[in-house]
Short mmCIF file of C-alpha atoms and ligand atoms in Angstrom, two decimals:
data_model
loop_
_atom_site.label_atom_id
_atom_site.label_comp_id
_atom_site.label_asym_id
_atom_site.label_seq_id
_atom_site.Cartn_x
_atom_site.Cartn_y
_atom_site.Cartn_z
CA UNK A 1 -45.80 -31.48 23.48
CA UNK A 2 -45.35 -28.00 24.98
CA UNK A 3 -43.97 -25.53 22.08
CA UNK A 4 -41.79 -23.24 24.21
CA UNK A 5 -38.79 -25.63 24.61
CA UNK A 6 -38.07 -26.36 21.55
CA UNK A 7 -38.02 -22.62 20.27
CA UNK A 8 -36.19 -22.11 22.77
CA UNK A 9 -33.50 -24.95 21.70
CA UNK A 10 -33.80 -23.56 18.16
CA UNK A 11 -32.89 -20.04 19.50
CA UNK A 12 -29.74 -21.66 21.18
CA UNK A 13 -28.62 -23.39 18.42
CA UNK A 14 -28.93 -20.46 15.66
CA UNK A 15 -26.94 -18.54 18.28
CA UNK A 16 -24.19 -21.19 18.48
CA UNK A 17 -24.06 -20.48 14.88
CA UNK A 18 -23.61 -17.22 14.38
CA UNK A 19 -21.01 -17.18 17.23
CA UNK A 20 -18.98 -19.68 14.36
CA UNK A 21 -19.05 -16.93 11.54
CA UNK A 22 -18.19 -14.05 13.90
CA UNK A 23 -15.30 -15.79 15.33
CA UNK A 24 -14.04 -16.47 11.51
CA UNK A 25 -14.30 -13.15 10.60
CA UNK A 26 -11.88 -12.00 13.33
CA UNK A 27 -9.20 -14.72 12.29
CA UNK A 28 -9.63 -13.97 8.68
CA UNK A 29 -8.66 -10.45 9.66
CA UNK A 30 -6.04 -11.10 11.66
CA UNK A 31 -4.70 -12.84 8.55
CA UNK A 32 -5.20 -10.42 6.48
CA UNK A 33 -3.41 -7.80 9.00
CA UNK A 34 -0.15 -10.58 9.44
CA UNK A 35 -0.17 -10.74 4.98
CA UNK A 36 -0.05 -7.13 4.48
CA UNK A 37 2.62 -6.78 7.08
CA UNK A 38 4.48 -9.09 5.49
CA UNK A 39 3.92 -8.27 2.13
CA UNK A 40 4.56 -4.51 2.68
CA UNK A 41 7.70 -5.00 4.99
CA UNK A 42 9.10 -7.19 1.86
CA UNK A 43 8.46 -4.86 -0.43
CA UNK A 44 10.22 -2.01 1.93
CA UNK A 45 13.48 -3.84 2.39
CA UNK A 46 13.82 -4.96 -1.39
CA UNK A 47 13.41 -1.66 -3.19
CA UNK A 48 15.38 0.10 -0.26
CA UNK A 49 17.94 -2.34 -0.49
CA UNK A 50 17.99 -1.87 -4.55
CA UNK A 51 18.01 1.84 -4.38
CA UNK A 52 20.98 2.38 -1.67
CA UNK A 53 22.99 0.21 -3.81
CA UNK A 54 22.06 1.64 -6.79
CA UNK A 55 22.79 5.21 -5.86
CA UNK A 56 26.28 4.53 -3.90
CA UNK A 57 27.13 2.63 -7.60
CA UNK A 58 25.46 5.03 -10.29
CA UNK A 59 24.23 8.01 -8.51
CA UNK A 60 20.34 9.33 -9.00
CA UNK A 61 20.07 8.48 -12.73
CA UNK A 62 21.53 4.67 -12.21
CA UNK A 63 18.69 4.63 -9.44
CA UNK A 64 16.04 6.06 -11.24
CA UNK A 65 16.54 3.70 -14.08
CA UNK A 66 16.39 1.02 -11.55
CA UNK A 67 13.19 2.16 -10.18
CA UNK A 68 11.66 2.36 -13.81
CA UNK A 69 12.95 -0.56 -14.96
CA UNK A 70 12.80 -2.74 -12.15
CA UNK A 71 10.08 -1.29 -9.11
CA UNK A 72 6.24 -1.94 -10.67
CA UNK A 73 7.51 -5.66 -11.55
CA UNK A 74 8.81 -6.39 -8.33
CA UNK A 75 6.11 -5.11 -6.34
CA UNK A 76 4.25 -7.49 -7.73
CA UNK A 77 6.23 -10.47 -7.46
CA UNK A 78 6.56 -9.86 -4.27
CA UNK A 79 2.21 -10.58 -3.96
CA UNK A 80 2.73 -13.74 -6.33
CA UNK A 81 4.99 -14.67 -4.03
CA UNK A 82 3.38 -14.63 -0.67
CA UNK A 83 0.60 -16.37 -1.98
CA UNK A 84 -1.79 -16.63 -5.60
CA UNK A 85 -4.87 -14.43 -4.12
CA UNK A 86 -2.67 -11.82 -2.39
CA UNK A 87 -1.20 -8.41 -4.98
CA UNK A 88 0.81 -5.62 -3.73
CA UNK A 89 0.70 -2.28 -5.51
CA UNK A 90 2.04 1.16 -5.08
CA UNK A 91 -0.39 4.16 -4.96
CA UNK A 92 0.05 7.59 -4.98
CA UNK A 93 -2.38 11.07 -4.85
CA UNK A 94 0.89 12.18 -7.23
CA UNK A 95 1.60 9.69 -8.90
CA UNK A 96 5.16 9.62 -11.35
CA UNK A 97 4.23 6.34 -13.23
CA UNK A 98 0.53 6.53 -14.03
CA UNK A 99 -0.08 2.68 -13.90
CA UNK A 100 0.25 3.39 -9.91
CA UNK A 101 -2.79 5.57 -9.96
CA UNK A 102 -5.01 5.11 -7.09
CA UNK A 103 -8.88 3.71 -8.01
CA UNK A 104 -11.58 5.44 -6.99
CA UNK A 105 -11.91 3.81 -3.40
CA UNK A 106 -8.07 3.82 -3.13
CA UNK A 107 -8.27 7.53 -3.97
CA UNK A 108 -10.82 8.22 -0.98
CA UNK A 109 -8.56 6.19 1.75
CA UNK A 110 -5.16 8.06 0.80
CA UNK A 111 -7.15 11.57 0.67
CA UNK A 112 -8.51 10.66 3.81
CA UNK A 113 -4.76 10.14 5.23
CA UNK A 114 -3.60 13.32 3.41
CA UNK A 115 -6.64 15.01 5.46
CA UNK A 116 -5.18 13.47 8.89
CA UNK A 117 -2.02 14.41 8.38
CA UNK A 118 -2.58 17.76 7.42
CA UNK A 119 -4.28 18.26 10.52
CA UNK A 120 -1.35 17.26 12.09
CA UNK A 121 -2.74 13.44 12.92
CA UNK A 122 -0.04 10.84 13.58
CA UNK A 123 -0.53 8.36 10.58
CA UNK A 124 -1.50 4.72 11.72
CA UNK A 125 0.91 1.88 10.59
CA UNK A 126 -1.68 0.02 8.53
CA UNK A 127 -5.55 0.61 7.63
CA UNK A 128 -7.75 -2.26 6.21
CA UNK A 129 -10.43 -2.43 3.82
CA UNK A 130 -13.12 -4.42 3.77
CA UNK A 131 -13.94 -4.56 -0.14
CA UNK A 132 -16.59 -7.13 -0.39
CA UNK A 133 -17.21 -10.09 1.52
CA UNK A 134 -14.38 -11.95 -0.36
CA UNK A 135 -11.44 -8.93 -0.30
CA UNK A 136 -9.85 -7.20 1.90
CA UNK A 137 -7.16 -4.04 0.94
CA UNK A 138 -4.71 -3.48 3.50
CA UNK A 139 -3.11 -0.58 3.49
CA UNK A 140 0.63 0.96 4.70
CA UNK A 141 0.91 4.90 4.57
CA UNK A 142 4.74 5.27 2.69
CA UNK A 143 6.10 8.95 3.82
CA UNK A 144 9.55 10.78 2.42
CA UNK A 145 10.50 9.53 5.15
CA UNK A 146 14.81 9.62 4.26
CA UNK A 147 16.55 12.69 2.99
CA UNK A 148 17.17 10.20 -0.37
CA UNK A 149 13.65 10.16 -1.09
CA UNK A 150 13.97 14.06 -2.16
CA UNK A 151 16.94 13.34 -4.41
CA UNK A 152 14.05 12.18 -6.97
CA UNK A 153 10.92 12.72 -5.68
CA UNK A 154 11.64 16.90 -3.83
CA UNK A 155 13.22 19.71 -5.77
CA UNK A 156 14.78 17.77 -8.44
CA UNK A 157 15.43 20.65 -10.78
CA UNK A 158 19.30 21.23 -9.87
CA UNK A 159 19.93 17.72 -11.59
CA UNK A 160 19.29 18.17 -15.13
CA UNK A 161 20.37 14.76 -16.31
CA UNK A 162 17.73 13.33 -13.42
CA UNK A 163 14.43 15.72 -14.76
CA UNK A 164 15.77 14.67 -18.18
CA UNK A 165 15.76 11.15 -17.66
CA UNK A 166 12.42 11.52 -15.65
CA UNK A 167 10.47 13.94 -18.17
CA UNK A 168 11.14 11.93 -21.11
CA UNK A 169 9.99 8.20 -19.29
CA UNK A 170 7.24 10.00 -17.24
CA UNK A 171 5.94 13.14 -19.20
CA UNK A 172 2.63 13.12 -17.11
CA UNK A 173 5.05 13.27 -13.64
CA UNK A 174 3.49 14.25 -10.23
CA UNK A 175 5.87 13.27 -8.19
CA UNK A 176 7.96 15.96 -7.25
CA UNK A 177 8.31 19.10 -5.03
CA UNK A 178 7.84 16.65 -1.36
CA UNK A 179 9.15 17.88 1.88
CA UNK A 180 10.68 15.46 4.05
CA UNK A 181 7.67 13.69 6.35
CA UNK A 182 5.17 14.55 3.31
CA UNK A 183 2.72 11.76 2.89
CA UNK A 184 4.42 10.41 -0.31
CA UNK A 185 1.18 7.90 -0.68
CA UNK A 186 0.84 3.71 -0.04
CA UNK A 187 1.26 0.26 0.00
CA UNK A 188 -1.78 -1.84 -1.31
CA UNK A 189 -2.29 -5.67 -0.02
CA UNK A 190 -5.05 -6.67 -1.74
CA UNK A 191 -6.39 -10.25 0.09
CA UNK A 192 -8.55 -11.98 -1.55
CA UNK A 193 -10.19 -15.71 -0.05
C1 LIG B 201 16.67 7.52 -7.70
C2 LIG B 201 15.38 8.14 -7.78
C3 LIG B 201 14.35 7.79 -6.73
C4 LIG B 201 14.51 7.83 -5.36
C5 LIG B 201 15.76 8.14 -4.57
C6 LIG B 201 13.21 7.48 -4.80
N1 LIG B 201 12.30 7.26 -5.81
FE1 LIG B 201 10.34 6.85 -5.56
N2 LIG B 201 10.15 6.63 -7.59
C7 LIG B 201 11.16 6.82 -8.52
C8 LIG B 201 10.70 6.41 -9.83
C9 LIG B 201 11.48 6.45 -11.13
C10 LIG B 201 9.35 5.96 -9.64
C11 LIG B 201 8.43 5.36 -10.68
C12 LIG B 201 8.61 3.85 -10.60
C13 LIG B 201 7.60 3.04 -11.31
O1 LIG B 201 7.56 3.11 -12.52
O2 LIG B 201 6.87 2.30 -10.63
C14 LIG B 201 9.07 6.12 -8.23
C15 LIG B 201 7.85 5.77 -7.65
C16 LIG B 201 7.57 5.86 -6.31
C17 LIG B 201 6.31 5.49 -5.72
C18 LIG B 201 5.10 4.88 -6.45
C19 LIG B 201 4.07 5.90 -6.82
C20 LIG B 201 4.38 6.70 -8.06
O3 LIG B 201 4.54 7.91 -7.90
O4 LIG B 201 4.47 6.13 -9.17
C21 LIG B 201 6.40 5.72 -4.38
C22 LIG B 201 5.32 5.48 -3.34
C23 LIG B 201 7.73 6.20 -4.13
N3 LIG B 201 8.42 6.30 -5.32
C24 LIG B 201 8.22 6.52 -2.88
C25 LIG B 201 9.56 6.81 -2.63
C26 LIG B 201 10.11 6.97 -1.29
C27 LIG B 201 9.30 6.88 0.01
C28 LIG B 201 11.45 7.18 -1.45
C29 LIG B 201 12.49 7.30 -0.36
C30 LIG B 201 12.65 6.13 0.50
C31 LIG B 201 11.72 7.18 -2.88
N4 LIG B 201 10.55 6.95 -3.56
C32 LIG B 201 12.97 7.39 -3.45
C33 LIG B 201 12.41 7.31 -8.25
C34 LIG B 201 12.97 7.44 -7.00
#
């Protein structure tokens, strides 16, 4: 029996598959781009929603209580949600609550944005992370993006019930002294198979 054949069948058939995995890969991805659109787009529309209201009916205080109260719980129930291996945070290089502090990864991605767009860089829509072989982070640059967003998050200090209200839930506070189209930091879709 000549050897060369069959090598030569065993090539073709370890090719067939690795072609399998490869072609995975780019679905999984394309899954995990369609779940942090999704999830981030949710999120978006549900605290914006809360927050107009909230200011037309209380004014900056009502809202910031809202956003205290009510923003780090929904962002994640909007993650449990979608599905059980998908979470949604908020992350920020200034953070005003300190449980949205970026880790160490998450730091590097939103310096690397901050970097970008201070060199003038139009920010993509969405980045993603490949964490490990089982996790992917997608990610949504969030930018002051409405003249609101300065009502709390700019020069606050003509409102002294706001920085009262703000100082004593958040003494640590970061979050202030943005310009509109500042890179205010983002959304994290964490994916997980
Ligand atoms: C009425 C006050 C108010 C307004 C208006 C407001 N925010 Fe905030 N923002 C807050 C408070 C309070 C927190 C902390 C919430 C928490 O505990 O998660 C916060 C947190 C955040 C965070 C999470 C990171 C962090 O610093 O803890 C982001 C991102 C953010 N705001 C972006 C925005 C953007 C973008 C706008 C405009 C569309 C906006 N905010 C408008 C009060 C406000």
């Amino acid at each position: 029996m000549k050897r060369f054949p069959l090598s030569a069948a065993a090539l073709l058939a370890s090719a067939a598959l690795m072609a399998n995995p490869y072609q995975s890969q780019e679905e999984e991805l394309a899954s995990v781009i369609e779940t942090g659109k999704k999830a981030s787009q949710q999120l978006i529309q549900n605290l914006g929603g809360n927050l107009k209201r909230e200011m037309e009916a209380g004014g900056p205080v009502a809202a910031a209580k809202f956003c205290s109260e009510h923003a780090f719980p929904l962002t994640h129930e909007v993650g449990a949600a979608i599905a059980p291996n998908v979470s949604v945070k908020r992350i920020s290089l200034k953070e005003r609550n300190p449980a949205n502090a970026p880790e160490r990864r998450e730091k590097a991605v939103l310096q690397s944005l901050q970097t970008l767009k201070e060199n003038n860089v139009v920010l993509p829509e969405y980045l993603v992370e490949q964490v490990d072989a089982d996790t992917y982070k997608f990610y949504k640059p969030l930018s002051i993006n409405k003249p609101v967003c300065l009502k709390c998050h700019g020069d606050i200090g003509g409102n002294a019930a706001l920085v009262g209200y703000i100082e004593k839930l958040y003494p640590g506070d970061k979050a202030i002294g943005y310009q509109m189209n500042d890179l205010r930091g983002a959304i994290v879709v964490t994916v997980k198979k």
